[in-house]
Each structure stands twice: as C-alpha cells, then as structure tokens.
Tab-separated table of C-alpha atoms in Angstrom:
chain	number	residue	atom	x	y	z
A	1	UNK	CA	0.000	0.000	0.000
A	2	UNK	CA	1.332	3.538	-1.276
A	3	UNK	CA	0.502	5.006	1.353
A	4	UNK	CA	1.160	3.029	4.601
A	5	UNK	CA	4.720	4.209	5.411
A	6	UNK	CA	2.340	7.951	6.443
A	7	UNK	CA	0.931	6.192	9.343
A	8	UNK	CA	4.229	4.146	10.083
A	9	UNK	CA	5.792	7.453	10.318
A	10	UNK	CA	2.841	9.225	12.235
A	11	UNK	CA	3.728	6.215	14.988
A	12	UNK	CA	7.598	6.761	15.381
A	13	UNK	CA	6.718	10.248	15.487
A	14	UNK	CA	3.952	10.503	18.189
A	15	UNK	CA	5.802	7.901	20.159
A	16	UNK	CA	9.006	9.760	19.574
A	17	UNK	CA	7.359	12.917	21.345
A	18	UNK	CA	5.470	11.449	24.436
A	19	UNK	CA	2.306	11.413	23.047
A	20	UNK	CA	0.158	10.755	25.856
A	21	UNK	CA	-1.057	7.414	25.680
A	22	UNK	CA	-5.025	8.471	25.595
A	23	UNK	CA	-4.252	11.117	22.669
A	24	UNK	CA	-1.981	8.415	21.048
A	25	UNK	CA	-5.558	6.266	21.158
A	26	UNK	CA	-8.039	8.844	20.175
A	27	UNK	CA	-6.101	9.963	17.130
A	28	UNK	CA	-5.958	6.787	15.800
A	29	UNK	CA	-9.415	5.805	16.418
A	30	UNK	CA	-11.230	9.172	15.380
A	31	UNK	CA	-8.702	11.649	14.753
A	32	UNK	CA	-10.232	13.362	11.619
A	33	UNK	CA	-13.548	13.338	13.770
A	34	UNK	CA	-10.841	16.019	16.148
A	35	UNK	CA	-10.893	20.026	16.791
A	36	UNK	CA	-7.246	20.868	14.491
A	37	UNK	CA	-5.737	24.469	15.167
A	38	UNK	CA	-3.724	23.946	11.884
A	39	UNK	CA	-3.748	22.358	8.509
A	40	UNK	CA	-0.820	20.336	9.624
A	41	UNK	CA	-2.682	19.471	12.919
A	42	UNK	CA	-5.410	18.281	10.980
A	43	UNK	CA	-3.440	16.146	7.989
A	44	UNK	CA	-1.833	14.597	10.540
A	45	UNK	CA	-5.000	13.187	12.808
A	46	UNK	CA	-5.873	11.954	9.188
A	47	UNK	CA	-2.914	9.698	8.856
A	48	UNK	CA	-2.945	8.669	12.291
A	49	UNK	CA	-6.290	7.122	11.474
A	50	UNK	CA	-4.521	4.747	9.161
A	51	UNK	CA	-4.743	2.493	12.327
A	52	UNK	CA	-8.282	1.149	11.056
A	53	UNK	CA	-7.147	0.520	7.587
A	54	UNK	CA	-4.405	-1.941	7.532
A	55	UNK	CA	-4.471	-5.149	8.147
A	56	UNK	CA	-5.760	-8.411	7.262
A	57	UNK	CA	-8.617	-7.372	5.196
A	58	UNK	CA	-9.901	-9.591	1.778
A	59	UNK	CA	-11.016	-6.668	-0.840
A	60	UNK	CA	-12.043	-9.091	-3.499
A	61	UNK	CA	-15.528	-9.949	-3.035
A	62	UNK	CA	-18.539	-9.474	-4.631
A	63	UNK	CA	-20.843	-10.223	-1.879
A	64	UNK	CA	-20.751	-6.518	-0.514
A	65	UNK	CA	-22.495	-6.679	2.349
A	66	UNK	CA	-20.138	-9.572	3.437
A	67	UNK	CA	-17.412	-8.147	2.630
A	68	UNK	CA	-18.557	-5.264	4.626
A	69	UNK	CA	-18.802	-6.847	7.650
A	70	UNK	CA	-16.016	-8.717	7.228
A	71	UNK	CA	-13.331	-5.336	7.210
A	72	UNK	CA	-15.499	-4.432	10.621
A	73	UNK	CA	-14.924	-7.737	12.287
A	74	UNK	CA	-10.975	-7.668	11.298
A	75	UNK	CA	-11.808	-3.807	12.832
A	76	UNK	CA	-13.095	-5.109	16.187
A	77	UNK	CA	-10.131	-8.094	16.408
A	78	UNK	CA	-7.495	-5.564	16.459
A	79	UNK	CA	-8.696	-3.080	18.990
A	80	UNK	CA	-10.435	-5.707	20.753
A	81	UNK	CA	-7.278	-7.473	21.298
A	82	UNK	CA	-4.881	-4.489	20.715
A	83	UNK	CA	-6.196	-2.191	22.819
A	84	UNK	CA	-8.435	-4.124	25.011
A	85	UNK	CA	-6.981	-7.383	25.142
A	86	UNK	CA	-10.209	-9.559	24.911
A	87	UNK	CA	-10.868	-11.601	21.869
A	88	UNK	CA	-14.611	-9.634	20.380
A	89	UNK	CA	-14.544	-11.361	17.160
A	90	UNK	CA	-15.596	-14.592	19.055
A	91	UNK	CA	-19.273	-12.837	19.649
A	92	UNK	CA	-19.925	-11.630	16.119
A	93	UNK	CA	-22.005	-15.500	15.894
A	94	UNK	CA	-23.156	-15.792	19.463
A	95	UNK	CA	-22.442	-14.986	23.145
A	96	UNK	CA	-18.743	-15.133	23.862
A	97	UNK	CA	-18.217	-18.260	25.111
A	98	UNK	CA	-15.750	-17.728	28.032
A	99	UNK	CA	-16.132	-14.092	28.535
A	100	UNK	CA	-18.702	-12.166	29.525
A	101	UNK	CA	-19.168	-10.754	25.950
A	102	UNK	CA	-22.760	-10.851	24.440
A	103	UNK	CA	-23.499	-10.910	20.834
A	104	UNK	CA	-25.214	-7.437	21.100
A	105	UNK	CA	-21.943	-5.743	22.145
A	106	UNK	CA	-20.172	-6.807	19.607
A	107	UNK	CA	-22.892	-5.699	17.222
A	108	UNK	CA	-23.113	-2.140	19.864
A	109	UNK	CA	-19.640	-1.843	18.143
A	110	UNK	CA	-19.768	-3.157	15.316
A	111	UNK	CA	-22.525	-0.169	14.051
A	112	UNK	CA	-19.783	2.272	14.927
A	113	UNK	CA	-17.830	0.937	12.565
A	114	UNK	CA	-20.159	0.106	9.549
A	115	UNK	CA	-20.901	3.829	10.034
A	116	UNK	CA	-17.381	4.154	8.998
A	117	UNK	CA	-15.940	4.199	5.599
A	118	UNK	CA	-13.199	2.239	4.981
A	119	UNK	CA	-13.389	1.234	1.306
A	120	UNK	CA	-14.236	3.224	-1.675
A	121	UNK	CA	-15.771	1.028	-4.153
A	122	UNK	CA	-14.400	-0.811	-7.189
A	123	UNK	CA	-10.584	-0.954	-7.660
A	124	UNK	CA	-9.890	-0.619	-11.241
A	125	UNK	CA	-13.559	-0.638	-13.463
A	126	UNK	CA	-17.001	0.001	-12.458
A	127	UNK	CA	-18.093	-3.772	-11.926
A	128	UNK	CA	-14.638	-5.231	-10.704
A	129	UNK	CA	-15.071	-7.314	-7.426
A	130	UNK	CA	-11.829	-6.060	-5.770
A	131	UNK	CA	-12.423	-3.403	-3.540
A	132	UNK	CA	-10.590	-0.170	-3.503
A	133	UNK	CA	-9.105	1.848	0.033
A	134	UNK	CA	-10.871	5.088	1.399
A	135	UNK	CA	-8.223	8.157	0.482
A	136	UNK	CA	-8.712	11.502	2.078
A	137	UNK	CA	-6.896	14.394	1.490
A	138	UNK	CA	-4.193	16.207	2.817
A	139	UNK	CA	-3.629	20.060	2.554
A	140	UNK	CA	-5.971	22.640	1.908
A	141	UNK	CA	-9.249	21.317	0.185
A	142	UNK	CA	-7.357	18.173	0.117
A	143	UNK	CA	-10.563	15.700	0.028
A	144	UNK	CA	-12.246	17.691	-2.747
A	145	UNK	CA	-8.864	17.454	-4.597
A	146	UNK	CA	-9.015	13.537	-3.732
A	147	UNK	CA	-12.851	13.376	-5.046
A	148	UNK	CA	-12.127	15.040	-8.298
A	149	UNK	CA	-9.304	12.724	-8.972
A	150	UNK	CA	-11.593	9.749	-7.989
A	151	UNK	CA	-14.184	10.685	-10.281
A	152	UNK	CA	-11.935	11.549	-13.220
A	153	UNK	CA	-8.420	9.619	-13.697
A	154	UNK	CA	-8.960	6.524	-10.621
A	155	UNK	CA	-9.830	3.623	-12.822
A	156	UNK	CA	-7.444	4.710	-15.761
A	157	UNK	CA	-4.025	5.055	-13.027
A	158	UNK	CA	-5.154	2.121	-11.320
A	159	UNK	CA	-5.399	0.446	-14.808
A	160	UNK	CA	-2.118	2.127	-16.222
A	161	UNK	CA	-0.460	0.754	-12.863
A	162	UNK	CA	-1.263	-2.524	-13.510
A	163	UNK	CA	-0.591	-2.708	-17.138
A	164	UNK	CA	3.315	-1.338	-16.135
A	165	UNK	CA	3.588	-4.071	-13.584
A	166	UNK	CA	2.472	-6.889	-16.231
A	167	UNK	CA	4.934	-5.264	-18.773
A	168	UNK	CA	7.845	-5.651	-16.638
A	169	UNK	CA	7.017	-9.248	-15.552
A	170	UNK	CA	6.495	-9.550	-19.504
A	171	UNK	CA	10.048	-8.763	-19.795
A	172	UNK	CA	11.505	-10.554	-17.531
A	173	UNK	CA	10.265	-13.910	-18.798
A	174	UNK	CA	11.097	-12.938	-22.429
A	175	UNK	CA	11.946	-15.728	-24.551
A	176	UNK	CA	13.061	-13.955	-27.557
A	177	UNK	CA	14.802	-10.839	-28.880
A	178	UNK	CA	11.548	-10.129	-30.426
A	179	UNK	CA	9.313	-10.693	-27.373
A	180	UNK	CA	11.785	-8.959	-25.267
A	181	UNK	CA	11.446	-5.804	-27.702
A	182	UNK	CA	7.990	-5.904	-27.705
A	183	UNK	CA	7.737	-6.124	-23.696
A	184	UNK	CA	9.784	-2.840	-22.909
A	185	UNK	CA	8.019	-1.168	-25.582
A	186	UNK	CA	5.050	-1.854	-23.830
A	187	UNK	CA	6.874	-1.258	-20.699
A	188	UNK	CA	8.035	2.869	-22.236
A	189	UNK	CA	4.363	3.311	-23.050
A	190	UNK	CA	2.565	2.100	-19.467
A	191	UNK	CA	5.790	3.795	-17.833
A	192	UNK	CA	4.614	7.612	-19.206
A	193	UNK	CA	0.900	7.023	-18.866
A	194	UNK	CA	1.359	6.198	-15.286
A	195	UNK	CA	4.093	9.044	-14.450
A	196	UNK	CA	0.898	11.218	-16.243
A	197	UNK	CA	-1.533	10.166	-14.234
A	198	UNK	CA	0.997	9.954	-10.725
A	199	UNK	CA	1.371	13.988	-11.136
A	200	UNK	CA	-1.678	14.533	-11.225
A	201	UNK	CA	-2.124	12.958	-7.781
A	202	UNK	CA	-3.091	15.151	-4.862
A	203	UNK	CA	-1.931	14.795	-1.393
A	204	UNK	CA	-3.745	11.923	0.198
A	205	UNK	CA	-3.297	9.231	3.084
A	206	UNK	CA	-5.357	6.087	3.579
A	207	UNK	CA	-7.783	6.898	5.903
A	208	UNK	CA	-11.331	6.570	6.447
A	209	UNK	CA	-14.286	8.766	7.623
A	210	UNK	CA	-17.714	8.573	8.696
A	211	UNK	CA	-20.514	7.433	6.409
A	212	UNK	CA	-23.443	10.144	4.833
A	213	UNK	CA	-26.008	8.140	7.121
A	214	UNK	CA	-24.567	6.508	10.154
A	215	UNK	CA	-27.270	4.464	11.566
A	216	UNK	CA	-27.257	1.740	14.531
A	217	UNK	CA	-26.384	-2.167	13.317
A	218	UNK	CA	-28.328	-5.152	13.138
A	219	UNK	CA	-27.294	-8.652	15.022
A	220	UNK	CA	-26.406	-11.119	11.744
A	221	UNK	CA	-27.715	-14.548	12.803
A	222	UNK	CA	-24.917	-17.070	13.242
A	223	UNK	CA	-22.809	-13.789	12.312
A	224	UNK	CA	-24.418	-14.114	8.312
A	225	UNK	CA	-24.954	-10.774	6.678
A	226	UNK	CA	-27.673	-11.994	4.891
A	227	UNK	CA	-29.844	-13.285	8.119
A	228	UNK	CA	-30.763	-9.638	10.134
A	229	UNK	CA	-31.911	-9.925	13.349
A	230	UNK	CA	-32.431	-7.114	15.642
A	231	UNK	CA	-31.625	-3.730	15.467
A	232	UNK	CA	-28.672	-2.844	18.066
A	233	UNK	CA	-28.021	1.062	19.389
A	234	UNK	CA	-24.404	1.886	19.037
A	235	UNK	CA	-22.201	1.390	22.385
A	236	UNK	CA	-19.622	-0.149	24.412
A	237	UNK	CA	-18.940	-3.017	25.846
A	238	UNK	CA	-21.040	-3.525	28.985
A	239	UNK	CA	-18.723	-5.091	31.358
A	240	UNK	CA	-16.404	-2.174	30.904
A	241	UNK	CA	-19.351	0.442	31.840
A	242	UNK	CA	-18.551	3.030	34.174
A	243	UNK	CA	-20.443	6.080	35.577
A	244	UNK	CA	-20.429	9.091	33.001
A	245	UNK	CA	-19.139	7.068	30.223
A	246	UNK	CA	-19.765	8.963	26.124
A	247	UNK	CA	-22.960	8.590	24.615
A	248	UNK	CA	-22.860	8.351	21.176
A	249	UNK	CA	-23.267	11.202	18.847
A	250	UNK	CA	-26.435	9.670	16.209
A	251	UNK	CA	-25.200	12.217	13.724
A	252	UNK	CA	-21.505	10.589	14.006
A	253	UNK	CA	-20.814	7.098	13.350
A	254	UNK	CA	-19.456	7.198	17.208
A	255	UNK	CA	-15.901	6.382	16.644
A	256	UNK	CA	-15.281	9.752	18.844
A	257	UNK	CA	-17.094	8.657	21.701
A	258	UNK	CA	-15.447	4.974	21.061
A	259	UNK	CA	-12.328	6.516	21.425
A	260	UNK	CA	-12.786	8.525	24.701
A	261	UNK	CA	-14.651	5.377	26.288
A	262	UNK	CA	-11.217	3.349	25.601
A	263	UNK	CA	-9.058	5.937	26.367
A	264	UNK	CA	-10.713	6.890	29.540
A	265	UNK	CA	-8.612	6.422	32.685
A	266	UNK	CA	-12.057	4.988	34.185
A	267	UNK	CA	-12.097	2.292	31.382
A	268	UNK	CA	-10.452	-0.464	33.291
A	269	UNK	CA	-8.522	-2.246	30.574
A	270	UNK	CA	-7.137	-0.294	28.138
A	271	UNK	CA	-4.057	1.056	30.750
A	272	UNK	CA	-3.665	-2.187	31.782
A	273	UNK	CA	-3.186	-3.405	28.645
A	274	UNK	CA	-0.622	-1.103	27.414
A	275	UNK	CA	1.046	-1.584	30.733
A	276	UNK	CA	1.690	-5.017	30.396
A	277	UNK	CA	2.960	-4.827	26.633
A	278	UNK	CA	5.555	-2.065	27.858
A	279	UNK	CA	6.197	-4.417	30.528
A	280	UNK	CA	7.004	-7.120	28.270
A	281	UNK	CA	9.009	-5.306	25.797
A	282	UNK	CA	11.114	-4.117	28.725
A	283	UNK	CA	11.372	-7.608	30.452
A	284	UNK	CA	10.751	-10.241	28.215
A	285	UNK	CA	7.435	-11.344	29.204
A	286	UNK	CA	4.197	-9.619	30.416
A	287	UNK	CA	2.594	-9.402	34.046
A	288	UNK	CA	0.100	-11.263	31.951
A	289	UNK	CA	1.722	-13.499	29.724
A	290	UNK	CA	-1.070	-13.936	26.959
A	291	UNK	CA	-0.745	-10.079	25.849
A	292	UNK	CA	-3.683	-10.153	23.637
A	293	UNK	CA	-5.704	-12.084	26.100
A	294	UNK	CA	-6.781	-11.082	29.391
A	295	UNK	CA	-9.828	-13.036	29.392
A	296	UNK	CA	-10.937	-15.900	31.005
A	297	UNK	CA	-8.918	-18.777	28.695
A	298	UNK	CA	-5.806	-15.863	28.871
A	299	UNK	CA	-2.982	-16.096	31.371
A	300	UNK	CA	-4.084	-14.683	34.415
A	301	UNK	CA	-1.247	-11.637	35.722
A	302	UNK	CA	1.321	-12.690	38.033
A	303	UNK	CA	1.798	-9.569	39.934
A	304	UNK	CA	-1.946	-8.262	39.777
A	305	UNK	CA	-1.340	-5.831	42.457
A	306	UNK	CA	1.983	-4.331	40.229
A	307	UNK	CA	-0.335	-4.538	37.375
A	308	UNK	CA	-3.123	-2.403	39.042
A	309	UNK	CA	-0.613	-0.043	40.437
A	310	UNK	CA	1.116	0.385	37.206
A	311	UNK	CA	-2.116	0.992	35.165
A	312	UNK	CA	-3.365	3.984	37.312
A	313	UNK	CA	-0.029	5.865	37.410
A	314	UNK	CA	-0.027	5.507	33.098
C-alpha cells in the first residue's frame, strides 16, 4: 500500500514525542472526527487514522455486504485485542463463550464501525469485485482534490499501474529478442501514462471517515450478513461500563465517543493493557503473559497488584 509508510511514520513520530497514551488512542481511532488548530494538525490526525485501515482485510468480493462486515470484524479483532486485550470477534455468531461478551456488544460496536468508511468502491472498473481503500486528502481542500481525482483519472491510473507491472514481468520472462522488444516497448508506453496520471495525484493518506447516514447495526444470525436480526443502538462493551461514560453522537458514526470510552482512565482495561505490553518489551514477558488475552482462557497476571498499580499511574 502507497501510502502506509504515512501512518508508520505518524507512529515513530507521536511515540518519539510522548504522546500521551489516551491522545496516542483517540487519534488513531477518530482523529479526523478532532478540533485541528492547523492544517498540519489536521493532515496529521488523518494519517494517524490509518490504524483502522491496515491489516488483514480480503477486498475481493462481490458479496458486498459480506465483505462489509467482514473489514469491521478484522476492525473489532485488532482493537479488541490491541487495545483491550479480549478476543470480540468470538461474539460476532453468538455470546462469547468464556467471557462475559454478548453478541449485542459486539454488534453495539460493530454499528460504529459500519458507520465508517473504509473502502471506496471498485478498484480498477465500475463492476470489478476487488475493492478499492478510502483516500482523504491532505492540505488545503485536500478531500475535494481527492474526489475530483476519484471521479476523473482513478480507474485509468489504477489500470495504467497494472498494465506497467504486467509489462515488466512480460520482460523478464522474455523468450526472444523479439518478445523482449515488444515487452519494454510496452513497458516505455505504461511507464509515461502512469508518471501522467501519478502527477496529477493530490496529497492523500489512507484513511477513512464517517458514512453520509450513520445508523445503529443489526445482530447477523450465526454472524451471516444476509440473516438480520435485531436492530442494536451503538455502544460499548457492557462489562467495561462506568459512571459518566460517552454517549454516542447519532449524527456521528461514534468512533469519537469509542475513542474517549477506551481511552478513559475509568475504562479499566485499556491502561492495563498497554502496561503489560511495555512491561514485556522491557522484560521479556508480560505481568500477563497472553498479551492479547486477558480473558478468562488468557494467562491470568502474576503480579496483579503491580499490574493495578502500574495501570493507574499511566
């Protein structure tokens, strides 16, 4: 992905400064969604939201509404056990079986993030299966400068991209003079329509943002997007609940209030979390040895006192 090495660097950077760690959170979670007192403020809580779109996501589908659901459950694995360290994507087909994790949190959460935008239609023609990444713009008027590119040159750079790769590979397995000729010809002519259509590229970062109409999720039966059940209001996970928590905004798709909620120093797992991977990068191991997992079929901590103690001073 062109893009990635924008949110790589937004990391070393914000980690680099002492980024507190519930800033650190809520950029990455909703920072486009965040008050900026400068264009450079803003671009950059754009790329830091390139947290949400990497990963192990399959764009080629043409089951949409699968495939939808699909990018929010790989979504809700990695802060579930990133940030929270419980495993969420169990409960997207029925009640968590070991934690106390119903199927209508994980669909409380999961509405959040189908009010999100993370993919931008077809890749490289109008009816191609393979899915293509949200872009938004950086600078000023950067995601009308990213929409007007969309609309008129996206298919035909994606295209002239793909045609230069297949060139060169052409070349490579040349068999002949005359083959090889033929290949880097092709090669010189994919080569300038691309370079064309790469200056003409605006600013941009892969990043996502809310939908025209966020709206609350259904529970999928047996976690099918084809079998609706009922109709769940965005939220948070119950067993985390404390007094005063964010409501979320209807207007939003909630990723905001998702991100204060976990970044909270009420919210009594994200710290603890965090604590225990610094822990283990320092040391070797964790207080918790199952980082990703502190539920019930995790490791339970060794030192829970240190690990308590440890989470409210971060």
């Amino acid at each position: 992905l062109r893009e990635a090495w924008k949110y790589r660097n937004w990391v070393i950077d914000a980690v680099n400064a002492d980024v507190p760690y519930d800033r650190f959170v809520t950029a990455q979670l909703a920072g486009d969604l965040l008050p900026a007192a400068s264009q450079a403020e803003r671009d950059a809580n754009v790329v830091a939201t390139g947290y949400l779109m990497f990963g192990s996501k399959v764009l080629g589908q043409f089951d949409k509404p699968t495939l939808l659901l699909d990018v929010v459950d790989e979504q809700l694995d990695t802060v579930g056990k990133g940030l929270l360290g419980l495993t969420l994507g169990c409960a997207r087909c029925h009640d968590h079986k070991f934690d106390p994790v119903p199927t209508r949190d994980y669909y409380a959460l999961a509405g959040i993030l189908s009010s999100t935008r993370t993919l931008a239609g077809p890749l490289d023609e109008p009816r191609a299966d393979e899915n293509d990444w949200s872009r938004r713009g950086l600078g000023p008027g950067g995601d009308e400068k990213v929409a007007a590119f969309a609309d008129a040159d996206r298919f035909a750079w994606v295209k002239a991209g793909r045609k230069l790769y297949a060139a060169r590979a052409a070349v490579a397995r040349a068999s002949s003079p005359f083959a090889r000729a033929k290949a880097v010809a092709e090669v010189a002519h994919w080569q300038k329509t691309h370079a064309a259509y790469e200056a003409k590229l605006p600013p941009m970062a892969l990043a996502p943002r809310d939908a025209d109409e966020p709206a609350d999720e259904r529970i999928r039966v047996r976690g099918v997007a084809s079998s609706p059940g009922e109709v769940v209001p965005r939220g948070f996970l119950r067993v985390a609940a404390f007094p005063g928590q964010p409501v979320v905004n209807p207007k939003q798709s909630g990723r905001l209030e998702l991100a204060k909620w976990l970044a909270d120093a009420r919210n009594p797992l994200t710290a603890r979390v965090q604590v225990n991977r610094v822990w283990a990068h320092l040391f070797g191991e964790g207080i918790v040895r199952s980082a990703d997992n502190f539920g019930t079929r995790g490791d339970p901590p060794t030192h829970p006192e240190l690990l308590d103690f440890l989470a409210r001073r971060y």
